Each structure stands twice: as structure tokens, then as C-alpha cells.
Amino acid sequence: MARSAHPQYNVHERRKDFPALSRMIGTTPLVYLDGPAGTQVPRSVIDAIVRYYETSNANTHGQFLTTRETDALISEARSAVAAFLGAGSPSLVSFGANMTTLAFSLSRALVRSFRPGDEVLITQLDHEANRGPWLAMREHGIIVREIPVKADATLDYAAMASMVNERTRLVAMGWASNAFGTVNDVALARKLTYRVGALLLVDAVHYAPHFPIDVSAAGVDFLLCSAYKFYGPHVGILYCRENLLDSLATDRLRTQDAVAPLRIETGTQNHAAIAGVTAASEYIASLGQGETLRARIVSAMAMVGRHERALGQRLHAGLSAIAAVTVQGPPFTKTRRAPTVSFTVDGKRPEEVCAALGEKGICAWDGHFYAIRPVEVLGLLERGGVTRVGVSLYTTDEDIDRLLDAVRAIARSR
Ligand SMILES: Cc1ncc(COP(=O)(O)O)c(C=O)c1O
């Protein structure tokens, strides 16, 4: 089997950046294949969080040294995320507790400008965080319809094209599936929504760790992601196209700033974690090359993407070769696919598979991972869902070998 990790990419060097990767179970290192649920963080991110508490801990918009430092640090984080996303300005980047909370805030704001009978499209493939907030609009008379998912966990684009119409106000779609690794056709969604003047919202939580993002080129109106999936802390991120957030009736205190990016940021943010978001963006950039932070991030993401894809293909092929294993989701022959692979083992519930993997020090998740709708539609829910393994920038060939050996042993033990 070809082992074609990117030649300029030294994964063993990179692993030294992540303190958690030295954790052992008995005499063997833990294998972290649970990146889709949250990646480990490099030392520089941990240091940035600690440094904030040691030096600059204060509230914002005050008149003394540490409050000014806090303001500056939050501005820097917006700039770093703007570079990460290809956003034209730091003022297009808002922070929140997590993606789900930001999506609910947006939903409440958007519905105030919608009328009963307006339509919103969601997908059957998405994580519940990109469904529940839009389904809640039904309470206001909004018609929420689902773009169907097909048996290979790809979206039915013919159905999508027929569902977008003059009444459509919003299409909310994931960029990559956290359960099956499918990458969705955001460009097509953009074309369809543009034709009817609908808004396009993209959940990039699972896409952001694996592919460079250019929100301007993608032409999305809103994009949501979460830093803890790309080597940062637990912070939700919202990109809103220029002038859009200022026009929304967000939930706001009388005392709160009325303009973007603050218009949707309620209460006090997690400043220390936001310092960690800058560090995570800079960590990724440090792996790449180029004149600007943006150029270094894009080159790093392309290089990491090639490493992850090579391992993802090995993982997919290795699991597919085990007779008792059924790999779900699209194949790797499709040009774009996240390196996240879900599978079932005949005669074993995913929970049992993950417990057996856990005993061998392999971190993998079972169930539906909040992507309950596709797991349900594909008929996997009553069987306990699937076992999911994901490749991150620190994943090695040895990790994949250990997983494959362990799954073969589980399959033999049936
Ligand atoms: C694709 C996807 N969307 C949304 C979310 C929710 O993100 P958060 O935990 O930041 O609310 C997740 C979390 O797993 C996810 O994988």
C-alpha cells in the first residue's frame, strides 16, 4: 500500500508541538482519532491562554493597561480569523460560546425579518446544530424543508435545485459532514440562492480543520466554525458578509454595541480562549510559507490536507478490506472528501467497538455525533450508529496501523 505523506511534511516533528500526544496508556502512546470531536492543542495555544491570565486578565473597553491589552488581543484574534477564513475585514468576524449558540442567535435574528410562508432549506446530512436552530423557525410559520441525503451520504442535488424557489429566504448547509466526511457543493448552493436572492449559511465546523477556506470566493453570507476543531480552544466563530450583521435584529442589551462584529456578541466573551484562537491560527500559519499570514495559512492547510488525505485513503482502504466491516459514506475517489471515516462491524454495536478500541488506547467515537438525522435516514440509528475515526495533522501511519490491527481483532472476535 502506498504511503504517500507529503514529502515536506514531517508529522513526527509536528507531534512534538502537542503535549497531549505524549500521553501513554500502559506502555503505549494514546492514538487520537477523535479529531472530528475536537483536536488536541499545540503548546503555543496553551501558552497563549496561560499568558492571558498571567498578564492581561481584564474586562474590555476600560481605561487602564490590561483592559486595553484585552481589547487589542480580541482585535488581533478577529484579524487572525479573518486571515484564516479569507474574510475582507476583521469586523466581519464575531465570537461566541460555540457554533450552536451562534446559530441559535442568528436564527432568532433572521426570523424577525422573515414572514410566515417564507421557506428555509436545511439538509438531511447536517449536524443537528445546523438544523435545530432553523427548524425552530417553524414556530413562526416558516416552512422548513430538508434536502434529502442519498445512501452514499451525499446530498441529492437535483432535489436541492428543485426546492430552491422565489419563497426561499435561507439555505443552511454544511460544508463537510462530521459523520461521513462528505464535502458538499457549496458553489452550487451559492448559484441557486443567488438566483432567488436567498441567504446562504454554511456550517464549516468539520470543513475548517481540513481545507483552506475563502469566504469571499465562496460568496457565502454566513459561515460558522469552531476553533476547538482546528487545534484551538472552545470558541465559536461567525463570519457575516459585509453590511449584513448590521441589518439583523439580533438579541441585544441596551448597553451593547449595535454594530458588527459586536452586534451578535452578548455578554463577556472568553478572552483567554480568544487569545488561544489567535495562537491556533498562527500555529497553522507557522507550518506554511508566504508573505502574509493568510498566504502561510493557505499553504499550510494545503500541505496538511495532502497528508491527511493520504492517511484517510489508507484508512478507508484498510477498513474496506476487512470482510466484516462496512465503511459508510462516499469513497475517496471523489476529489474532495474529509479524512473522516465511519464504519460498522457485523455483529458488534459501535459502542462495543469503541470500548474495545479504547482498551487498546485508541480514541474513537461511536453513535451519531449529533449528526443524528443522516444516521437515522441511512438506517443506522437503531444499530447504535457507527464508529467514527478521523485523521488530524498529527496522525501517523503507525496510528492507522494500530487502528486497523485492532479492528481486525474485533472482527475476528465476533
Ligand atoms: C459539523 C458540525 N457542526 C456543528 C457542530 C457544533 O459545534 P459546537 O460544538 O461549536 O456547537 C459540530 C460539533 O461537533 C460539528 O461537527
Coordinates of C-alpha atoms and ligand atoms in Angstrom, one line a residue:
M1 CA 0.0 0.0 0.0
A2 CA 1.4 3.4 -1.0
R3 CA 2.4 5.6 1.9
S4 CA 2.5 9.0 0.3
A5 CA 2.5 11.6 3.0
H6 CA 3.6 15.0 1.8
P7 CA 7.4 15.0 1.4
Q8 CA 7.9 18.4 3.1
Y9 CA 5.6 17.5 5.9
N10 CA 7.3 15.9 8.9
V11 CA 4.5 14.6 11.1
H12 CA 6.8 13.3 13.8
E13 CA 8.3 16.8 14.2
R14 CA 4.8 18.3 14.4
R15 CA 3.7 15.8 17.1
K16 CA 6.3 17.3 19.4
D17 CA 4.3 20.5 19.3
F18 CA 1.3 18.8 21.1
P19 CA 1.9 17.9 24.8
A20 CA -1.2 15.6 24.9
L21 CA 0.3 13.3 22.3
S22 CA 2.9 12.1 24.8
R23 CA 0.1 10.5 26.9
M24 CA 0.5 6.8 27.4
I25 CA -1.9 4.0 28.2
G26 CA 0.3 1.4 29.9
T27 CA 3.4 1.3 27.8
T28 CA 1.9 2.5 24.5
P29 CA 1.0 6.1 23.4
L30 CA -2.7 7.0 23.1
V31 CA -3.9 7.2 19.5
Y32 CA -6.1 10.2 19.0
L33 CA -8.5 9.5 16.1
D34 CA -11.3 11.7 17.7
G35 CA -10.3 14.9 16.0
P36 CA -13.8 15.3 14.5
A37 CA -15.0 15.7 18.1
G38 CA -12.2 18.1 18.9
T39 CA -8.4 18.2 18.1
Q40 CA -5.6 18.3 20.6
V41 CA -3.9 21.7 21.0
P42 CA -0.3 22.7 20.5
R43 CA 1.9 24.1 23.3
S44 CA 1.7 27.6 21.8
V45 CA -2.1 27.7 22.2
I46 CA -1.9 26.5 25.8
D47 CA 0.8 29.2 26.5
A48 CA -1.3 32.0 24.9
I49 CA -4.2 31.1 27.3
V50 CA -1.9 30.9 30.3
R51 CA -0.2 34.2 29.3
Y52 CA -3.5 36.0 29.1
Y53 CA -4.4 35.1 32.7
E54 CA -0.8 35.8 33.9
T55 CA -0.6 39.2 32.3
S56 CA -3.7 40.8 30.8
N57 CA -6.8 39.4 32.5
A58 CA -9.4 42.2 32.5
N59 CA -12.7 43.2 31.0
T60 CA -13.0 45.2 27.7
H61 CA -13.3 48.9 26.9
G62 CA -11.7 50.3 30.0
Q63 CA -9.1 52.9 30.5
F64 CA -6.2 51.0 32.1
L65 CA -3.3 48.9 30.8
T66 CA -4.7 45.4 30.9
T67 CA -8.2 46.3 29.6
R68 CA -6.5 47.9 26.6
E69 CA -4.4 44.8 26.2
T70 CA -7.6 42.7 26.2
D71 CA -9.2 44.9 23.6
A72 CA -6.1 44.6 21.4
L73 CA -5.9 40.9 21.9
I74 CA -9.6 40.5 20.8
S75 CA -8.9 42.7 17.7
E76 CA -5.9 40.6 16.9
A77 CA -8.0 37.4 17.1
R78 CA -10.5 38.9 14.6
S79 CA -7.7 39.7 12.2
A80 CA -6.2 36.2 12.6
V81 CA -9.6 34.5 12.0
A82 CA -10.2 36.9 9.0
A83 CA -6.9 35.6 7.6
F84 CA -7.9 32.0 8.3
L85 CA -11.2 32.5 6.5
G86 CA -10.2 34.8 3.7
A87 CA -12.6 37.5 5.1
G88 CA -12.1 41.0 3.8
S89 CA -12.1 42.6 7.2
P90 CA -11.7 41.7 10.9
S91 CA -15.1 43.4 11.5
L92 CA -16.8 40.5 9.7
V93 CA -15.7 38.1 12.4
S94 CA -17.8 37.6 15.6
F95 CA -17.1 35.3 18.5
G96 CA -19.4 33.2 20.7
A97 CA -19.6 30.3 23.1
N98 CA -19.7 27.7 20.3
M99 CA -21.2 27.2 16.9
T100 CA -24.5 26.0 18.2
T101 CA -25.1 29.1 20.3
L102 CA -24.2 31.4 17.5
A103 CA -26.6 29.6 15.1
F104 CA -29.5 29.9 17.6
S105 CA -28.7 33.6 18.0
L106 CA -28.7 34.1 14.2
S107 CA -31.9 32.1 13.9
R108 CA -33.7 34.4 16.3
A109 CA -32.4 37.4 14.5
L110 CA -33.2 36.2 11.0
V111 CA -36.7 35.1 11.8
R112 CA -37.6 38.6 12.8
S113 CA -37.2 39.6 9.1
F114 CA -39.0 36.6 7.7
R115 CA -42.7 36.3 7.1
P116 CA -45.0 33.2 7.7
G117 CA -44.9 31.1 4.5
D118 CA -41.2 32.0 3.7
E119 CA -39.1 29.0 3.2
V120 CA -35.8 27.8 4.7
L121 CA -33.9 24.8 3.3
I122 CA -31.8 22.6 5.6
T123 CA -30.2 19.2 4.7
Q124 CA -30.7 15.7 6.0
L125 CA -26.9 15.3 6.1
D126 CA -26.2 18.0 8.7
H127 CA -25.2 18.0 12.3
E128 CA -28.2 19.0 14.4
A129 CA -26.6 22.3 15.2
N130 CA -27.2 23.3 11.6
R131 CA -30.8 22.0 11.7
G132 CA -32.3 22.7 15.1
P133 CA -31.9 26.5 15.0
W134 CA -33.6 26.6 11.6
L135 CA -36.3 24.0 12.5
A136 CA -37.2 26.3 15.4
M137 CA -38.3 28.9 12.9
R138 CA -41.4 26.7 12.3
E139 CA -42.8 28.2 15.5
H140 CA -43.0 31.5 13.5
G141 CA -44.8 30.0 10.5
I142 CA -41.7 29.5 8.4
I143 CA -41.7 26.4 6.1
V144 CA -38.5 24.5 6.8
R145 CA -37.7 21.7 4.2
E146 CA -35.0 19.2 4.1
I147 CA -32.7 18.5 1.1
P148 CA -32.5 14.6 1.1
V149 CA -29.4 12.6 1.7
K150 CA -28.7 9.6 -0.6
A151 CA -27.5 6.2 0.5
D152 CA -23.8 7.1 0.0
A153 CA -24.2 10.1 2.4
T154 CA -24.1 12.6 -0.4
L155 CA -26.8 15.2 -1.0
D156 CA -29.5 14.9 -3.7
Y157 CA -28.6 18.0 -5.7
A158 CA -31.4 17.5 -8.2
A159 CA -33.8 17.7 -5.3
M160 CA -32.0 20.7 -3.9
A161 CA -32.2 22.5 -7.3
S162 CA -36.0 21.9 -7.5
M163 CA -36.5 23.0 -3.9
V164 CA -35.0 26.5 -4.1
N165 CA -37.7 28.9 -5.3
E166 CA -38.8 32.5 -5.0
R167 CA -40.1 31.9 -1.4
T168 CA -36.7 30.6 -0.2
R169 CA -35.1 33.0 2.2
L170 CA -32.2 30.9 3.6
V171 CA -30.3 27.8 2.7
A172 CA -28.4 26.4 5.6
M173 CA -25.9 23.7 4.5
G174 CA -22.8 22.0 6.0
W175 CA -19.6 22.2 4.0
A176 CA -18.4 18.8 5.3
S177 CA -20.2 16.1 7.2
N178 CA -18.8 15.3 10.6
A179 CA -20.3 11.8 10.4
F180 CA -19.4 10.7 6.9
G181 CA -16.7 13.0 5.6
T182 CA -18.8 14.1 2.6
V183 CA -17.9 17.5 1.2
N184 CA -20.9 19.4 -0.1
D185 CA -21.3 21.5 -3.3
V186 CA -21.4 25.0 -1.7
A187 CA -20.7 26.6 -5.2
L188 CA -24.0 25.1 -6.5
A189 CA -25.9 26.2 -3.4
R190 CA -24.4 29.7 -4.0
K191 CA -25.6 29.7 -7.6
L192 CA -29.1 28.6 -6.7
T193 CA -29.5 31.0 -3.8
Y194 CA -28.1 33.9 -5.8
R195 CA -30.8 33.4 -8.4
V196 CA -33.6 33.9 -6.0
G197 CA -32.0 36.3 -3.6
A198 CA -31.8 33.9 -0.7
L199 CA -29.2 33.9 2.0
L200 CA -26.6 31.1 2.1
L201 CA -25.3 29.9 5.5
V202 CA -22.5 27.4 5.7
D203 CA -21.6 25.3 8.7
A204 CA -17.8 24.8 8.2
V205 CA -17.1 23.2 11.6
H206 CA -15.9 20.0 10.0
Y207 CA -14.5 21.5 6.9
A208 CA -12.3 24.1 8.6
P209 CA -9.7 21.7 10.0
H210 CA -9.1 20.0 6.7
F211 CA -9.3 22.5 3.8
P212 CA -8.3 26.2 3.2
I213 CA -11.4 28.4 3.3
D214 CA -12.0 31.5 1.2
V215 CA -15.3 33.0 2.3
S216 CA -15.1 35.8 -0.3
A217 CA -14.5 33.4 -3.2
A218 CA -17.2 31.1 -1.9
G219 CA -19.7 34.0 -1.8
V220 CA -21.3 32.8 1.4
D221 CA -23.4 35.2 3.5
F222 CA -22.7 33.5 6.8
L223 CA -20.1 30.9 7.8
L224 CA -19.9 29.2 11.2
C225 CA -17.0 27.3 12.6
S226 CA -15.5 26.3 15.9
A227 CA -11.8 26.8 16.9
Y228 CA -11.6 23.6 19.0
K229 CA -11.9 21.6 15.8
F230 CA -8.8 23.2 14.3
Y231 CA -6.2 23.0 17.2
G232 CA -7.7 25.9 19.2
P233 CA -9.8 26.3 22.3
H234 CA -13.6 26.2 22.7
V235 CA -14.7 29.3 20.9
G236 CA -17.5 29.6 18.3
I237 CA -16.8 31.8 15.2
L238 CA -19.2 33.6 12.9
Y239 CA -18.4 35.2 9.6
C240 CA -21.1 37.6 8.3
R241 CA -20.8 39.2 4.8
E242 CA -20.2 43.0 4.8
N243 CA -23.2 45.1 6.0
L244 CA -25.3 42.0 6.8
L245 CA -25.0 41.7 10.5
D246 CA -25.8 45.4 11.0
S247 CA -29.1 44.8 9.3
L248 CA -30.2 42.0 11.6
A249 CA -32.4 42.3 14.6
T250 CA -30.1 40.4 17.0
D251 CA -30.9 39.9 20.7
R252 CA -29.1 42.8 22.3
L253 CA -28.9 44.6 25.6
R254 CA -29.5 48.3 25.5
T255 CA -25.9 48.7 26.6
Q256 CA -24.4 46.6 23.8
D257 CA -22.7 47.8 20.7
A258 CA -25.1 47.9 17.8
V259 CA -22.6 47.4 15.0
A260 CA -20.7 44.4 13.6
P261 CA -18.9 42.4 14.8
L262 CA -20.2 43.2 18.3
R263 CA -23.9 43.2 17.3
I264 CA -24.3 39.5 18.0
E265 CA -21.8 39.1 20.8
T266 CA -23.8 39.0 24.1
G267 CA -22.1 39.4 27.5
T268 CA -18.5 38.9 28.3
Q269 CA -16.5 36.7 25.9
N270 CA -13.9 34.0 26.9
H271 CA -10.9 36.3 26.5
A272 CA -8.3 33.8 27.4
A273 CA -9.7 31.3 24.9
I274 CA -9.9 34.0 22.2
A275 CA -6.2 34.6 22.8
G276 CA -5.8 30.9 22.1
V277 CA -7.7 31.3 18.8
T278 CA -5.0 33.7 17.5
A279 CA -2.4 31.2 18.6
A280 CA -4.1 28.4 16.8
S281 CA -4.3 30.4 13.5
E282 CA -0.6 31.4 14.0
Y283 CA 0.3 27.8 14.7
I284 CA -1.2 26.6 11.4
A285 CA 0.4 29.5 9.6
S286 CA 3.8 28.5 11.1
L287 CA 3.6 25.3 9.1
G288 CA 3.2 27.1 5.8
Q289 CA 5.1 29.6 3.6
G290 CA 4.3 33.0 2.2
E291 CA 4.5 36.7 2.8
T292 CA 1.3 37.2 4.7
L293 CA -0.5 35.3 7.5
R294 CA -3.2 34.4 5.0
A295 CA -0.7 33.0 2.5
R296 CA 1.0 30.9 5.1
I297 CA -2.3 29.6 6.4
V298 CA -3.5 28.6 2.9
S299 CA -0.2 26.9 2.1
A300 CA -0.1 25.1 5.4
M301 CA -3.7 23.9 5.0
A302 CA -3.0 22.6 1.5
M303 CA 0.1 20.7 2.8
V304 CA -1.7 19.3 5.9
G305 CA -4.7 18.4 3.6
R306 CA -2.4 16.3 1.4
H307 CA -1.0 14.5 4.5
E308 CA -4.5 13.9 5.8
R309 CA -5.9 12.7 2.5
A310 CA -3.1 10.1 2.0
L311 CA -3.8 8.7 5.5
G312 CA -7.5 9.0 5.0
Q313 CA -7.3 6.9 1.9
R314 CA -5.2 4.2 3.7
L315 CA -7.7 4.2 6.5
H316 CA -10.6 3.8 4.1
A317 CA -8.9 1.1 2.0
G318 CA -7.7 -0.8 5.1
L319 CA -11.1 -0.8 6.7
S320 CA -12.9 -1.7 3.5
A321 CA -10.6 -4.8 3.1
I322 CA -11.9 -6.3 6.4
A323 CA -14.7 -8.7 5.4
A324 CA -16.9 -8.0 8.5
V325 CA -16.6 -4.2 8.1
T326 CA -18.9 -1.9 6.2
V327 CA -17.5 1.5 5.5
Q328 CA -20.2 4.2 5.2
G329 CA -20.1 7.4 3.2
P330 CA -18.6 8.4 -0.1
P331 CA -15.4 6.8 -1.4
F332 CA -12.1 8.6 -1.6
T333 CA -12.2 8.6 -5.4
K334 CA -14.3 11.7 -5.2
T335 CA -12.0 14.6 -5.5
R336 CA -12.9 16.3 -2.2
R337 CA -13.6 14.3 0.9
A338 CA -12.7 15.0 4.5
P339 CA -10.5 12.3 6.1
T340 CA -13.2 11.2 8.5
V341 CA -14.3 7.6 8.1
S342 CA -17.3 5.9 9.7
F343 CA -17.9 2.2 9.7
T344 CA -19.9 -0.7 11.2
V345 CA -18.7 -4.2 12.2
D346 CA -21.1 -7.1 11.6
G347 CA -22.4 -8.4 14.9
K348 CA -20.9 -5.7 17.1
R349 CA -22.5 -2.5 18.2
P350 CA -20.4 0.6 17.6
E351 CA -20.3 1.2 21.4
E352 CA -18.7 -2.2 21.8
V353 CA -16.2 -1.5 19.0
C354 CA -15.2 1.8 20.6
A355 CA -14.9 0.2 24.1
A356 CA -12.6 -2.4 22.6
L357 CA -10.6 0.3 20.8
G358 CA -10.5 2.4 24.0
E359 CA -9.0 -0.5 25.9
K360 CA -6.1 -0.5 23.4
G361 CA -5.6 3.2 23.8
I362 CA -7.4 4.2 20.6
C363 CA -9.7 7.2 20.9
A364 CA -12.6 6.8 18.6
W365 CA -16.3 7.8 18.9
D366 CA -19.5 5.8 18.5
G367 CA -23.1 6.8 17.8
H368 CA -24.4 9.7 15.7
F369 CA -22.1 12.6 16.9
Y370 CA -25.2 14.9 16.8
A371 CA -25.5 14.2 13.1
I372 CA -28.5 12.2 14.1
R373 CA -30.6 12.9 11.0
P374 CA -28.3 11.3 8.4
V375 CA -27.6 8.4 10.7
E376 CA -31.3 7.9 11.1
V377 CA -32.1 8.3 7.4
L378 CA -29.4 5.8 6.5
G379 CA -31.0 3.2 8.8
L380 CA -28.0 3.1 11.2
L381 CA -29.6 4.7 14.3
E382 CA -31.3 1.6 15.7
R383 CA -28.0 -0.3 15.3
G384 CA -26.2 2.2 17.6
G385 CA -24.9 4.4 14.8
V386 CA -21.4 4.0 13.5
T387 CA -17.8 4.0 14.7
R388 CA -16.0 7.1 13.5
V389 CA -12.3 7.7 13.2
G390 CA -10.7 10.9 11.9
V391 CA -7.3 12.0 10.7
S392 CA -5.7 15.2 12.0
L393 CA -2.4 16.9 11.2
Y394 CA -0.7 14.8 13.9
T395 CA -2.0 11.4 12.8
T396 CA 0.7 9.0 11.6
D397 CA 0.9 5.8 9.6
E398 CA 1.5 4.0 12.9
D399 CA -1.8 5.3 14.3
I400 CA -3.6 4.0 11.2
D401 CA -1.8 0.6 11.5
R402 CA -2.8 0.3 15.2
L403 CA -6.4 1.1 14.4
L404 CA -6.6 -1.4 11.5
D405 CA -4.9 -4.2 13.6
A406 CA -7.4 -3.5 16.4
V407 CA -10.4 -3.6 14.1
R408 CA -9.2 -6.8 12.5
A409 CA -9.0 -8.3 16.0
I410 CA -12.5 -7.1 16.9
A411 CA -13.9 -8.6 13.6
R412 CA -12.2 -11.9 14.4
S413 CA -13.7 -12.0 18.0
R414 CA -17.3 -11.9 16.8
Ligands
LIG1 C1 -20.3 19.7 11.5 C2 -20.6 20.3 12.9 N1 -21.4 21.3 13.0 C3 -21.6 21.9 14.2 C4 -21.1 21.4 15.4 C5 -21.4 22.1 16.7 O1 -20.3 22.8 17.1 P1 -20.2 23.4 18.5 O2 -19.8 22.3 19.4 O3 -19.1 24.5 18.4 O4 -21.5 24.0 18.9 C6 -20.2 20.3 15.3 C7 -19.6 19.7 16.5 O5 -19.3 18.6 16.5 C8 -19.9 19.7 14.0 O6 -19.1 18.7 13.9

